[in-house]
XYZ file of C-alpha atoms in Angstrom:
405
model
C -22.560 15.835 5.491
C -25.981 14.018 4.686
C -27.305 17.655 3.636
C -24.897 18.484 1.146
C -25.060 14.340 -0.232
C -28.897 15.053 -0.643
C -28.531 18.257 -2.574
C -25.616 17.024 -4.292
C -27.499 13.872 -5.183
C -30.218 16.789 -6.466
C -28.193 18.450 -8.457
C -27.171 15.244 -10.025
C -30.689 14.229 -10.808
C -31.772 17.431 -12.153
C -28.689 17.140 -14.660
C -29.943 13.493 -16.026
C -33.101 14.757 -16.646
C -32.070 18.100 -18.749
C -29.912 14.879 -20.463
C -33.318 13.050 -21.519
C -34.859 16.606 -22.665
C -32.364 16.879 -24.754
C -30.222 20.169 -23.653
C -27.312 17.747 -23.251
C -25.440 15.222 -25.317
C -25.797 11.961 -24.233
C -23.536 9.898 -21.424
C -21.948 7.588 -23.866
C -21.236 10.820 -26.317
C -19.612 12.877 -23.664
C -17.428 9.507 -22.674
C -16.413 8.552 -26.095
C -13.676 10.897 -26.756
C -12.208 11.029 -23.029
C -12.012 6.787 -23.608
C -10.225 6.989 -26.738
C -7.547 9.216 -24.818
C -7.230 6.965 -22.255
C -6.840 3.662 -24.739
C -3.990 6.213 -25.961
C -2.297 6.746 -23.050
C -2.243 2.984 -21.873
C -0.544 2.208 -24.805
C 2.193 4.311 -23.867
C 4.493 1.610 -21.806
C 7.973 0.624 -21.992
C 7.325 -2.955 -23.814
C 5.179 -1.241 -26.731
C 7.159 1.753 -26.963
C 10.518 2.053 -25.080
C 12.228 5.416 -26.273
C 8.319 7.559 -25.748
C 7.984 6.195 -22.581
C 11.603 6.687 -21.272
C 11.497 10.142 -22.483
C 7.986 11.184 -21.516
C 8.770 9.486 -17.679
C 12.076 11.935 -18.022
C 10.003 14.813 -18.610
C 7.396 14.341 -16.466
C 10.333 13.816 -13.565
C 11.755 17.053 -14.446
C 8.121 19.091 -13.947
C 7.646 17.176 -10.873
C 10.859 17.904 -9.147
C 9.892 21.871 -10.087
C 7.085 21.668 -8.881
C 7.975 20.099 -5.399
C 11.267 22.915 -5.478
C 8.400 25.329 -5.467
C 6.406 24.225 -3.044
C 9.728 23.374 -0.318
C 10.586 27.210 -1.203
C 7.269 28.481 -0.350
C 7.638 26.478 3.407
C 11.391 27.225 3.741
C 10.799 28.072 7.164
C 9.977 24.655 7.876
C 12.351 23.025 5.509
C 15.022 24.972 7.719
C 13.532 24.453 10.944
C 13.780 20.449 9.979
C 17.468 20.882 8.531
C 18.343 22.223 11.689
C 16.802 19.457 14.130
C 18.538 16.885 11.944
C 21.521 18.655 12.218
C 21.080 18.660 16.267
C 20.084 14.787 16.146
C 23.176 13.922 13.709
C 25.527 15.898 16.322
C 23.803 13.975 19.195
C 24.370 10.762 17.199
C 28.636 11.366 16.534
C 29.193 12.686 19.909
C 30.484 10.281 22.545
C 28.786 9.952 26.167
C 27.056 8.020 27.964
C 23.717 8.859 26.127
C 24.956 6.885 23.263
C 23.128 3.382 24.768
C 19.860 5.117 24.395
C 20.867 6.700 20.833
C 21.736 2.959 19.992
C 18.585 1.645 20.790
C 16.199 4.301 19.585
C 18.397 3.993 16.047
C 17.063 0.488 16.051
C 13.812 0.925 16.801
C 13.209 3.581 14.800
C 14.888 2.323 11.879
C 12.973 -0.935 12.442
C 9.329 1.281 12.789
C 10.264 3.177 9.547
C 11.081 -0.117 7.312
C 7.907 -1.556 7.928
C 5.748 1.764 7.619
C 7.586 2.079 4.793
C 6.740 -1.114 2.813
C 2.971 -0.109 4.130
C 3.285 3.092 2.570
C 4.549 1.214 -0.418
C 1.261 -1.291 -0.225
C -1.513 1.630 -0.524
C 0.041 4.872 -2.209
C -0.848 4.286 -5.774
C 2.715 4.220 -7.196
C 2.059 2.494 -10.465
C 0.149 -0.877 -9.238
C 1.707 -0.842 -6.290
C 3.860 -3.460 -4.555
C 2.050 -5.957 -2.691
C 4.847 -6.034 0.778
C 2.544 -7.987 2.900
C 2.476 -11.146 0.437
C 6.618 -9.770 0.298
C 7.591 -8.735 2.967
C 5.468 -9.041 6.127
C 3.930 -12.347 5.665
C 7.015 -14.078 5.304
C 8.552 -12.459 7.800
C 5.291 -13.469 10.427
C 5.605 -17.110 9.186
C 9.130 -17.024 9.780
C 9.096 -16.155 13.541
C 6.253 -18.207 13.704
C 8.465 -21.250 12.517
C 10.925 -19.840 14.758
C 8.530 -19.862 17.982
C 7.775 -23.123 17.633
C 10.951 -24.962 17.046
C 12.667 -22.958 19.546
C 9.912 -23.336 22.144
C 10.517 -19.912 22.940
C 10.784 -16.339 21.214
C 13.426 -15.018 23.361
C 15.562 -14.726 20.082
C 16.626 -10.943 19.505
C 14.548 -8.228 19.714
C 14.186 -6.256 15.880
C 15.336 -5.412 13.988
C 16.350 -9.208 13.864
C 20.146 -9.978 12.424
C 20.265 -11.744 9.327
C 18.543 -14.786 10.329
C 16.939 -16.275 13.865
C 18.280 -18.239 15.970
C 17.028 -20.244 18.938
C 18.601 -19.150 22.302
C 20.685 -21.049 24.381
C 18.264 -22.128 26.783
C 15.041 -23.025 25.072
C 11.709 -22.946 26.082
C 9.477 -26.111 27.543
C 7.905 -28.176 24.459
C 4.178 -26.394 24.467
C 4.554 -23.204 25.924
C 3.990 -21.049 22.662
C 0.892 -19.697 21.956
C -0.831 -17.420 19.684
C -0.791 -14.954 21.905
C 2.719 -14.935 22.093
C 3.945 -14.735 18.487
C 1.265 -12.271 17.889
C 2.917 -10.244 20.948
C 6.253 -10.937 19.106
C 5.745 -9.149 15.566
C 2.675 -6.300 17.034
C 5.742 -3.280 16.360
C 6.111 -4.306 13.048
C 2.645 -5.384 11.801
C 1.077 -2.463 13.772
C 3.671 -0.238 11.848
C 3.029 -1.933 8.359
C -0.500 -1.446 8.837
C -0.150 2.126 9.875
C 1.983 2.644 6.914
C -0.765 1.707 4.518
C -3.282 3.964 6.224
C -0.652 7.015 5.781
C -1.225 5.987 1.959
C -4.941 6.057 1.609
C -4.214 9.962 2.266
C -3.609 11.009 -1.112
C -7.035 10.388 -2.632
C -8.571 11.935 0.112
C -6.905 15.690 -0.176
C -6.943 15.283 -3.611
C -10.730 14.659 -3.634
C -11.112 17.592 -0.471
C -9.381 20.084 -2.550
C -11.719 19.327 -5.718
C -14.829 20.065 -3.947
C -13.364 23.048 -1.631
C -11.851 24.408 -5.130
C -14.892 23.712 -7.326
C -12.491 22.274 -9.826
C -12.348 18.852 -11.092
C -9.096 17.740 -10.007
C -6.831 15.791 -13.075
C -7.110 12.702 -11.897
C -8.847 9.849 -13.798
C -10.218 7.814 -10.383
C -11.844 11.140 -9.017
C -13.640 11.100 -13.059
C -15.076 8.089 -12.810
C -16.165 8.831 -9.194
C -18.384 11.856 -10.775
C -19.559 9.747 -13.595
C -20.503 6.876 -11.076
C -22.784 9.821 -8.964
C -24.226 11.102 -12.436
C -25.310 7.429 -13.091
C -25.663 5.813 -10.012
C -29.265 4.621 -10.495
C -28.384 2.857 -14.072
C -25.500 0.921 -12.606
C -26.220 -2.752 -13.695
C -22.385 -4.472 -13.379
C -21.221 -5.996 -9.725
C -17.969 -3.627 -9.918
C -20.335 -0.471 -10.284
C -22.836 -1.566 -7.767
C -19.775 -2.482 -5.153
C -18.364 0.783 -5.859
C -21.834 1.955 -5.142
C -22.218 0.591 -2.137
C -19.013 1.369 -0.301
C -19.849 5.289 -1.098
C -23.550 5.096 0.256
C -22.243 3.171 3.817
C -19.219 6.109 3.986
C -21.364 8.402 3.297
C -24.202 7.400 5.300
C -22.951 5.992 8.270
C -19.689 7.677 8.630
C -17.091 6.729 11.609
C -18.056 3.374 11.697
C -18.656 2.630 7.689
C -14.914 3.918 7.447
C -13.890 1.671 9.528
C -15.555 -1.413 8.371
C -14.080 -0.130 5.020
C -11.007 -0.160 6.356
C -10.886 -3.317 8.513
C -11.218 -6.416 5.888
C -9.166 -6.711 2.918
C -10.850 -3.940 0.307
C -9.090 -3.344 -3.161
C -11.542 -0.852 -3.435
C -11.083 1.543 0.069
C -9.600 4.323 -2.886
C -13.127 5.314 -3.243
C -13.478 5.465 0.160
C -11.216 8.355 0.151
C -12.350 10.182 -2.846
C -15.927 10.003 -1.081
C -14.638 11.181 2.200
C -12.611 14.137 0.783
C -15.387 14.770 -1.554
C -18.232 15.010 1.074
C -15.975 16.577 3.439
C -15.244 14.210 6.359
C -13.555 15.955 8.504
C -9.650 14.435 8.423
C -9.417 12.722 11.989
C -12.703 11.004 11.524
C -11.431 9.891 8.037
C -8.197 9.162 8.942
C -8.896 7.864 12.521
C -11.169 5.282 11.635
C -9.018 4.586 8.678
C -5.905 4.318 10.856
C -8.332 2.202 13.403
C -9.232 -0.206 10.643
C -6.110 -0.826 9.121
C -3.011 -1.100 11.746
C -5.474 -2.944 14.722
C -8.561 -4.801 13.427
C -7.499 -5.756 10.045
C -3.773 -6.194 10.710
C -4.596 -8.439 13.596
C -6.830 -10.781 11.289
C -4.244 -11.364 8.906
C -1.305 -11.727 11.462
C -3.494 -14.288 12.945
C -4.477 -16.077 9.999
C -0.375 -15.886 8.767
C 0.261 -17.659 12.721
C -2.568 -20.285 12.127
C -1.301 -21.268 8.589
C 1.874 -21.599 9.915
C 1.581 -23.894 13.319
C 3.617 -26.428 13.398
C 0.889 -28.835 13.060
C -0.353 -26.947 10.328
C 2.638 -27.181 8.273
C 2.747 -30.840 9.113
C -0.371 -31.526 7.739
C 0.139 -29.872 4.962
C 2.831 -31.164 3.959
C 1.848 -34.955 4.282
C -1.207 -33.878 1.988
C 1.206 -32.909 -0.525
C 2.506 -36.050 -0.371
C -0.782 -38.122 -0.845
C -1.416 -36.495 -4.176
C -1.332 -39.430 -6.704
C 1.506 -39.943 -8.698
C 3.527 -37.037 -8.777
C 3.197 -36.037 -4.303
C 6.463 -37.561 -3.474
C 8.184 -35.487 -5.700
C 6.979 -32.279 -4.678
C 6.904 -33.518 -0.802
C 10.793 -33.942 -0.675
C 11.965 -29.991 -1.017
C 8.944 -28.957 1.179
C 10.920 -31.299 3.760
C 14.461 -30.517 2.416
C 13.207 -26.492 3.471
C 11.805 -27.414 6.921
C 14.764 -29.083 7.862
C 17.155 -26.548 6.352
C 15.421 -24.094 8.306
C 15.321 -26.397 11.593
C 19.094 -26.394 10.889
C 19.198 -22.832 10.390
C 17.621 -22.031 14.007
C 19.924 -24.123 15.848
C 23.681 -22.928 13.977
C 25.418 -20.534 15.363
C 25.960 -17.053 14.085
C 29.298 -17.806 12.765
C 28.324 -21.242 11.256
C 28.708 -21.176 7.608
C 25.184 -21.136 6.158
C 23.553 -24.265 4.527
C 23.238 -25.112 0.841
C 20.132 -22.725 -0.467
C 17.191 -24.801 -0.733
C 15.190 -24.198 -4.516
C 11.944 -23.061 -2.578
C 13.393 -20.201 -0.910
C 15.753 -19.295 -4.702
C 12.340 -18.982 -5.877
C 10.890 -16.757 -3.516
C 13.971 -14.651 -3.898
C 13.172 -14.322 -7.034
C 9.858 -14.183 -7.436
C 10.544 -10.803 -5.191
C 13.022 -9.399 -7.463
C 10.716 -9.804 -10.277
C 8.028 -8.377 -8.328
C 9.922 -5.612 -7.780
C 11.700 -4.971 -11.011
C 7.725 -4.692 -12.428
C 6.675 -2.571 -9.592
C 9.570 -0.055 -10.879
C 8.248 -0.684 -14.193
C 4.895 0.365 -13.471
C 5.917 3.914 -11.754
C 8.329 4.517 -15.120
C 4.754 3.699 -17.288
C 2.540 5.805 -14.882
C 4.502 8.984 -15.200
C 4.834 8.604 -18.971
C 1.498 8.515 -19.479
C 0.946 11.349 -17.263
C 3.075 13.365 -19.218
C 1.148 12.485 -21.938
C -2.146 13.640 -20.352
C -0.421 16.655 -19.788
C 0.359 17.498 -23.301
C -3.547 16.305 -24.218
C -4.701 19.011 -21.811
C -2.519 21.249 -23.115
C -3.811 20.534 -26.500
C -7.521 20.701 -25.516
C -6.999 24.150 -23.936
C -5.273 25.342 -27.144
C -8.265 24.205 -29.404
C -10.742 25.749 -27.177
C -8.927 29.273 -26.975
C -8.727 29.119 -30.516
């Protein structure tokens, strides 16, 4: 892999310097045009221009759905082989017997495993900006249990997929018997499965960026560009962005296995390029995705479930909460619903199932909301994303037509 860098990085150099002899047309000349398209194209969303964008995401729906009829039809032995094991596993699921306990339970899990890899999936794939479901989804749900653990002095409550809320157990657990350990023990399925789901969705840049170099083509995708304009003009990068960029390729690149991984294992909004460089330099996929799936569903999920469990201790959220109410003037005030939650949700973990639920508390209306919103832009962003790749479509189209002619 370190050869084919080297004469890459050759190949590279040699190119800059037939650009300073003059045989080529200068960086910012070449950029120009292909930066005016894409000032174009950005434009094209549904609060500027509603009708375009609805129309080109309709289009660009239509040529995708072809496109993926084509490629089930050219694997329709394996789309039937799969249509008929789900048609064996959906008669195994309606027929009575006595294997119908184990059905039950695997139905669970499974569904349970799926929702949270999911919302990972969800996290990393691209889609528009993509939707952050740990902040969503996962956190909450950590800090929940967490709540949970230690009111209840025990975590004996259901096993997931949880019913609509927690509650305590009959017999509770002896004040102080909760640890970290425990809780973290408690949500491992479903943060090991989040995080496993976000390393399924680093994949994409990766074959994309594989295929480019295998193919010799430059694939249409405007990350993978700026990755080859980034190598042309790696040693005139002045900005911290570039020179981060920059240096996640060279530790990928150079140190492999282990520079993935440290990629993957902290919190990196940049780990795209990580892929493109992989696939580009051709990592082999298990060491790319093995240190990726390494990284991301055991070291780095672990840090933030533990840092989610810490945050919210109960001693934590006590202190916390009485430092909201020493701020001058205006801490009582926004100390009282912070209380009015906690002790809705102290209420909440001691009711019954059939208890009629409590009066909704303005902290968690907010969050609801807040998640809707988040969601409804999320949606937004996909509709905007495949509008303006319709419209890069019909640019390259255009292009082609003006050089043929």
């Amino acid at each position: 892999m370190a050869e084919n860098g080297r004469s890459f990085d050759l190949r590279r150099t040699a190119m800059s310097k037939e650009h300073h002899n003059g045989r080529f047309l200068e960086p910012s000349l070449l950029s120009d045009p292909r930066q005016k398209e894409r000032e174009a194209r950005q434009s094209i969303v549904l609060w500027a221009k509603p009708i375009l964008t609805l129309q080109y995401f309709f289009l660009e729906t239509l040529i995708n759905a072809k496109e993926w009829t084509i490629k089930l039809w050219h694997r329709r032995r394996i789309v039937v082989s799969l249509l008929l094991l789900l048609a064996i596993l959906t008669s195994t699921y309606y027929i009575e017997g006595a294997h119908q306990r184990y059905v039950q339970y695997m139905e669970k899990r499974l569904l349970w495993c799926a929702y949270w890899a999911g919302l990972g999936i969800l996290s990393s794939v691209g889609l528009g900006t993509g939707l952050h479901t740990f902040l969503l989804y996962l956190g909450p749900h950590i800090a929940s249990v967490t709540l949970a653990a230690y009111e209840c002095n025990s975590v004996n409550f259901p096993e997931p997929p949880y019913p609509d809320q927690i509650i305590c157990p009959d017999k509770e657990g002896v004040p102080g018997s909760i640890s970290l350990w425990t809780i973290m023990s408690k949500v491992r399925l479903e943060a090991c499965m989040w995080g496993a789901g976000t390393a399924i969705g680093e994949l994409p840049p990766y074959f994309m960026a594989r295929a480019a170099r295998l193919s010799g083509t430059e694939p249409d995708d405007e990350e993978y560009q700026e990755f080859e304009e980034m190598l042309e003009h790696a040693e005139g990068a002045q900005d911290f962005a570039s020179r981060a960029k920059l240096a996640i390729q060279n530790l990928v690149q150079k140190v492999g296995f282990f520079g993935i991984l440290a990629c993957a294992s902290i919190p990196n909004p940049l780990f795209d390029l990580a892929g493109i460089t992989c696939g580009h330099f051709l990592v082999p996929f298990w060491t790319f995705f093995g240190a990726t799936l390494i990284g991301k569903a055991i070291i780095k999920m672990h840090i933030q479930k533990l840092f989610v469990i810490i945050t919210f201790s109960r001693h934590i959220v006590e202190q916390m909460v009485s430092l909201i109410g020493s701020v001058p003037g205006i801490g009582a005030s926004l100390q009282k619903p912070f209380q009015e939650y906690l002790e809705a949700q102290r209420i909440k973990l001691h009711s019954k199932a059939n208890e009629a639920p409590q009066g909704e508390n303005w902290l968690s209306w907010t969050f609801e909301k807040l998640v809707i919103i988040m969601v409804c832009y999320f949606v937004l962003s996909i509709i905007n994303s495949m509008a303006q790749s319709y419209d890069k479509r019909l640019q390259q189209r255009t292009n082609s037509e003006r050089k043929a002619k």
